Coordinates of C-alpha atoms and ligand atoms in Angstrom, one line a residue:
M13 CA 24.7 -67.1 -19.2
T14 CA 22.1 -69.8 -19.8
N15 CA 21.1 -72.1 -17.0
P16 CA 21.1 -75.8 -18.0
N17 CA 18.1 -76.4 -15.7
P18 CA 15.9 -73.4 -16.2
V19 CA 12.9 -72.9 -13.9
L20 CA 10.0 -72.5 -16.2
N21 CA 6.9 -70.4 -15.8
L22 CA 8.5 -67.1 -15.0
L23 CA 6.1 -64.6 -16.5
L24 CA 7.2 -60.9 -16.8
Y25 CA 4.8 -58.1 -17.6
H26 CA 6.9 -55.3 -18.9
A27 CA 7.5 -52.6 -21.5
A28 CA 10.4 -52.4 -23.8
S29 CA 11.2 -48.7 -23.1
S30 CA 10.5 -48.9 -19.3
Y31 CA 13.5 -48.3 -17.1
Y32 CA 12.3 -50.5 -14.2
S33 CA 11.4 -53.2 -16.7
M34 CA 15.0 -53.1 -17.9
I35 CA 16.1 -53.8 -14.3
A36 CA 13.8 -56.8 -14.1
R37 CA 14.9 -58.1 -17.5
Y38 CA 18.6 -57.7 -16.7
A39 CA 18.2 -59.4 -13.3
L40 CA 16.4 -62.3 -15.0
T41 CA 19.1 -62.8 -17.7
L42 CA 21.9 -62.5 -15.0
S43 CA 20.0 -65.2 -13.1
G44 CA 20.3 -67.3 -16.3
Q45 CA 16.5 -67.7 -16.4
P46 CA 14.4 -67.6 -19.6
F47 CA 11.0 -66.0 -19.0
E48 CA 7.7 -65.7 -20.7
S49 CA 7.2 -62.1 -21.8
H50 CA 3.9 -60.2 -21.8
M51 CA 4.7 -56.8 -23.4
M52 CA 2.5 -53.9 -22.3
D53 CA 1.6 -50.7 -24.1
I54 CA 2.1 -48.2 -21.2
H55 CA 2.0 -45.1 -23.4
K56 CA -0.8 -45.1 -26.0
K57 CA -3.2 -47.8 -24.7
R58 CA -2.1 -47.4 -21.1
E59 CA -2.7 -51.0 -20.5
Q60 CA -1.3 -50.7 -17.0
L61 CA -4.4 -48.8 -16.0
Q62 CA -6.8 -51.5 -17.2
P63 CA -8.7 -53.4 -14.5
W64 CA -7.3 -56.8 -15.6
Y65 CA -3.8 -55.5 -14.9
A66 CA -4.7 -53.6 -11.8
A67 CA -6.0 -56.9 -10.4
I68 CA -2.5 -58.4 -10.9
N69 CA -0.5 -55.3 -9.8
P70 CA -2.6 -52.7 -7.9
A71 CA 0.2 -50.2 -8.3
M72 CA -0.6 -50.2 -12.0
T73 CA 3.1 -50.0 -13.0
V74 CA 5.4 -52.3 -14.9
P75 CA 7.3 -54.6 -14.4
T76 CA 5.4 -57.4 -12.6
L77 CA 6.9 -60.9 -12.3
V78 CA 4.6 -63.8 -11.7
H79 CA 6.2 -67.1 -10.5
D80 CA 5.3 -70.1 -8.4
G81 CA 2.0 -68.4 -7.4
Q82 CA 3.8 -65.3 -6.3
V83 CA 3.3 -61.8 -7.7
L84 CA 6.2 -59.4 -7.5
G85 CA 4.9 -55.9 -8.4
S86 CA 8.0 -53.8 -8.6
S87 CA 11.6 -54.1 -9.8
D88 CA 13.2 -53.9 -6.4
L89 CA 11.0 -56.8 -5.2
I90 CA 11.8 -58.7 -8.4
L91 CA 15.6 -58.2 -7.8
Q92 CA 15.4 -59.5 -4.2
Y93 CA 13.2 -62.4 -5.3
L94 CA 15.6 -63.5 -8.0
V95 CA 18.6 -63.3 -5.6
N96 CA 16.8 -65.5 -3.1
R97 CA 15.4 -67.9 -5.7
F98 CA 18.6 -68.3 -7.8
P99 CA 21.4 -67.7 -5.3
A100 CA 24.2 -69.3 -7.2
T101 CA 24.5 -66.4 -9.6
W102 CA 24.5 -63.6 -7.1
F103 CA 27.2 -61.9 -5.0
E104 CA 24.9 -61.4 -2.0
T105 CA 24.6 -65.1 -1.4
D106 CA 28.1 -65.6 0.0
A107 CA 28.8 -61.9 1.0
S108 CA 29.6 -60.9 4.5
E109 CA 27.0 -59.0 6.5
A110 CA 28.8 -55.8 5.7
G111 CA 28.9 -56.6 2.0
R112 CA 25.1 -57.2 2.0
T113 CA 24.4 -54.1 3.9
H114 CA 26.5 -52.1 1.5
V115 CA 24.6 -53.5 -1.5
Q116 CA 21.3 -52.7 0.2
Q117 CA 22.4 -49.1 0.8
L118 CA 23.4 -48.6 -2.8
V119 CA 20.1 -50.1 -4.0
D120 CA 18.1 -48.0 -1.6
L121 CA 19.8 -44.8 -2.8
H122 CA 19.2 -45.8 -6.4
Y123 CA 15.5 -46.2 -5.8
Q124 CA 15.3 -42.7 -4.1
F125 CA 16.4 -41.1 -7.4
A126 CA 13.6 -40.0 -9.6
V127 CA 14.9 -41.3 -12.9
E128 CA 11.7 -40.4 -14.7
R129 CA 12.3 -36.7 -14.0
L130 CA 15.8 -36.9 -15.4
T131 CA 14.6 -38.7 -18.5
F132 CA 11.6 -36.6 -19.4
N133 CA 13.5 -33.3 -18.7
A134 CA 16.2 -34.5 -21.1
I135 CA 13.6 -35.4 -23.8
M136 CA 11.8 -32.1 -23.3
Q137 CA 15.1 -30.2 -23.7
K138 CA 15.8 -32.1 -26.9
L139 CA 12.3 -32.2 -28.4
P140 CA 10.2 -29.1 -27.5
P141 CA 6.9 -30.6 -28.7
V142 CA 7.2 -33.1 -25.9
R143 CA 6.9 -30.2 -23.4
I144 CA 3.3 -29.8 -24.6
M145 CA 2.5 -33.5 -25.4
F146 CA 3.6 -35.0 -22.1
P147 CA 1.3 -32.9 -19.8
V148 CA -1.5 -33.6 -22.3
L149 CA -1.0 -37.3 -21.9
L150 CA -0.7 -37.0 -18.1
R151 CA -4.0 -35.1 -18.0
K152 CA -5.6 -37.8 -20.1
A153 CA -4.4 -40.4 -17.7
C154 CA -5.8 -38.4 -14.8
R155 CA -9.2 -38.2 -16.4
E156 CA -9.2 -42.0 -17.0
L157 CA -8.2 -42.6 -13.4
E158 CA -11.0 -40.3 -12.2
Q159 CA -13.5 -42.3 -14.2
Q160 CA -12.1 -45.6 -12.8
L161 CA -12.3 -44.1 -9.3
N162 CA -16.1 -43.4 -9.8
Q163 CA -16.7 -47.1 -10.7
A164 CA -14.2 -48.7 -8.3
N165 CA -14.9 -50.8 -5.2
Q166 CA -13.3 -49.7 -2.0
D167 CA -10.2 -51.8 -2.3
A168 CA -9.4 -50.7 -5.8
A169 CA -10.2 -47.1 -5.0
V170 CA -7.2 -46.7 -2.6
A171 CA -4.8 -47.8 -5.4
I172 CA -6.4 -45.7 -8.0
Q173 CA -6.4 -42.6 -5.7
Q174 CA -2.7 -43.1 -5.1
K175 CA -2.0 -43.4 -8.8
L176 CA -4.1 -40.3 -9.5
E177 CA -2.1 -38.4 -6.8
L178 CA 1.2 -39.5 -8.4
N179 CA 0.1 -38.3 -11.8
R180 CA -1.0 -34.9 -10.3
Q181 CA 2.4 -34.6 -8.7
R182 CA 4.0 -35.4 -12.0
L183 CA 2.0 -32.6 -13.7
A184 CA 3.0 -30.1 -11.0
Y185 CA 6.7 -31.1 -11.3
F186 CA 6.8 -30.8 -15.1
A187 CA 5.2 -27.4 -14.9
E188 CA 8.3 -26.0 -13.0
P189 CA 11.0 -24.3 -15.1
L190 CA 12.8 -26.9 -17.2
A191 CA 16.4 -25.7 -17.1
A192 CA 16.4 -25.4 -13.3
R193 CA 14.7 -28.7 -12.6
Q194 CA 17.1 -30.6 -14.9
A195 CA 20.1 -28.9 -13.3
K196 CA 19.0 -30.2 -10.0
Q197 CA 18.4 -33.8 -11.4
I198 CA 21.9 -33.8 -12.9
E199 CA 23.4 -32.7 -9.5
L200 CA 21.4 -35.5 -7.8
A201 CA 22.6 -38.0 -10.5
K202 CA 26.3 -37.0 -9.8
Q203 CA 25.7 -37.5 -6.0
L204 CA 24.2 -41.0 -6.7
I205 CA 27.1 -42.1 -8.9
N206 CA 29.5 -40.9 -6.2
T207 CA 28.1 -43.3 -3.7
Y208 CA 29.2 -46.2 -5.9
P209 CA 32.9 -47.4 -6.0
D210 CA 34.9 -45.5 -8.6
S211 CA 36.0 -48.7 -10.2
P212 CA 34.8 -52.4 -10.0
Q213 CA 36.8 -54.9 -7.9
G214 CA 36.6 -57.6 -10.6
P215 CA 34.2 -58.3 -13.5
W216 CA 31.5 -56.9 -11.2
L217 CA 31.5 -54.1 -8.5
F218 CA 32.3 -56.5 -5.7
G219 CA 34.2 -59.3 -7.5
K220 CA 33.3 -62.3 -9.5
L221 CA 29.5 -62.2 -9.2
P222 CA 27.0 -59.5 -9.9
S223 CA 25.0 -57.9 -7.1
R224 CA 21.7 -56.0 -7.2
A225 CA 23.8 -52.9 -7.0
D226 CA 25.5 -53.8 -10.3
V227 CA 22.1 -54.3 -12.0
V228 CA 20.7 -50.9 -10.9
L229 CA 23.9 -49.1 -11.6
L230 CA 24.4 -50.5 -15.1
V231 CA 20.8 -49.8 -16.0
F232 CA 21.2 -46.3 -14.5
L233 CA 24.4 -45.7 -16.6
A234 CA 22.5 -46.9 -19.7
R235 CA 19.9 -44.3 -19.0
L236 CA 22.5 -41.6 -18.5
N237 CA 24.0 -42.7 -21.8
S238 CA 20.6 -42.4 -23.5
V239 CA 20.1 -38.9 -22.3
G240 CA 23.6 -37.8 -23.2
L241 CA 24.9 -37.6 -19.7
N242 CA 27.4 -40.4 -19.7
N243 CA 30.4 -38.0 -19.7
E244 CA 33.4 -37.4 -17.4
S245 CA 31.7 -34.7 -15.4
V246 CA 29.0 -37.2 -14.2
V247 CA 30.6 -40.7 -14.5
P248 CA 34.2 -41.6 -13.4
P249 CA 36.2 -43.0 -16.4
E250 CA 36.7 -46.5 -15.0
L251 CA 33.0 -46.9 -14.4
S252 CA 32.2 -45.7 -17.8
A253 CA 34.7 -48.1 -19.4
W254 CA 33.2 -51.0 -17.3
F255 CA 29.7 -50.0 -18.5
Q256 CA 30.8 -50.0 -22.1
Q257 CA 32.3 -53.4 -21.7
K258 CA 29.1 -54.8 -20.1
T259 CA 27.0 -53.5 -22.9
Q260 CA 28.7 -56.0 -25.1
T261 CA 27.9 -59.0 -23.0
Q262 CA 25.1 -61.5 -23.9
A263 CA 23.1 -61.0 -20.7
F264 CA 23.0 -57.2 -21.2
V265 CA 22.0 -57.6 -24.9
D266 CA 19.4 -60.3 -24.1
A267 CA 17.9 -58.1 -21.4
D268 CA 17.3 -55.4 -24.1
V269 CA 18.7 -52.6 -21.8
W270 CA 18.4 -49.5 -23.9
V271 CA 21.6 -47.4 -24.2
K272 CA 20.0 -45.0 -26.5
F273 CA 16.4 -44.1 -27.3
H274 CA 14.6 -45.9 -30.0
P275 CA 11.8 -43.5 -31.2
W276 CA 10.4 -46.1 -33.6
R277 CA 10.2 -48.8 -30.9
L278 CA 8.6 -46.3 -28.5
L279 CA 5.9 -45.5 -31.1
T280 CA 5.3 -49.1 -31.9
H281 CA 5.6 -50.4 -28.3
R282 CA 8.1 -53.1 -29.3
Ligands
LIG19 N1 8.8 -48.7 -8.1 C1 8.4 -49.3 -9.3 C2 8.2 -48.2 -10.3 C3 7.6 -48.8 -11.6 C4 7.3 -47.7 -12.6 O1 7.2 -46.5 -12.2 N2 7.2 -48.1 -13.9 C5 6.8 -47.2 -14.9 C6 7.6 -47.5 -16.2 S1 9.3 -47.4 -16.0 C7 5.4 -47.3 -15.2 O2 4.8 -48.3 -15.1 N3 4.8 -46.2 -15.7 C8 3.4 -46.1 -16.1 C9 2.6 -45.4 -15.1 O3 3.1 -44.9 -14.1 O4 1.4 -45.3 -15.4 C10 9.4 -50.4 -9.7 O5 10.5 -50.4 -9.3 O6 9.0 -51.3 -10.5

């Protein structure tokens, strides 16, 4: 869907492989908005930790959307911003109070799910060297953040300390036994999917227009597909068929939502 009167100057900082960047990209394409793209290397160069980016997004994560003097530093804020800014393309605009509340609940539940855990557990199960490499990279990120903390002013120090804590929690989590921690994530994934309708009411979950819940669910299903968990024991057949059909649409393709891993693109940050 291309808007005949695009609003220019939407600038997205994002990474191709990043789950939350996919949410932002898909929401932008569903809004019919072209955007300027600033691709980040979040794995090798860890550009998200560099001071110039921390000044834009103190959380030091991607995505970030910059538009009209506003900075939206996380995918949930970007989703809400786009719905408010480009209302004609979204279900929420004319939905009843109950409809909006329902969408908000589904979106909130999605953001409570630690998708990174599911993803890295699956990759570690498939590729044993990653079980060693990933903690090495996390420890390196911690060392860099400790250095940054020593040189930071008081404002920046709070954000860096939080990021450091997050990486330490990641290290602790990924030291737990792999099979047990992934069994738990799969159970949580099933519970999350069960909170969504078993089948959509129209082209989208709630009828003719997409909602934020459609965006997060479809990107979540794409991630389940990437890690080999888009099967009947996790995803109801009608939702799975709907997902397959959406993967063929222009907005989905243009948003570059990954339905499988692209090791070469991961290595080359494209
Ligand atoms: N709540 C944030 C989470 C963003 C996030 O965790 N992004 C990941 C990539 S998917 C990231 O930037 N990771 C790099 C890091 O944590 O250093 C959002 O919704 O945008």
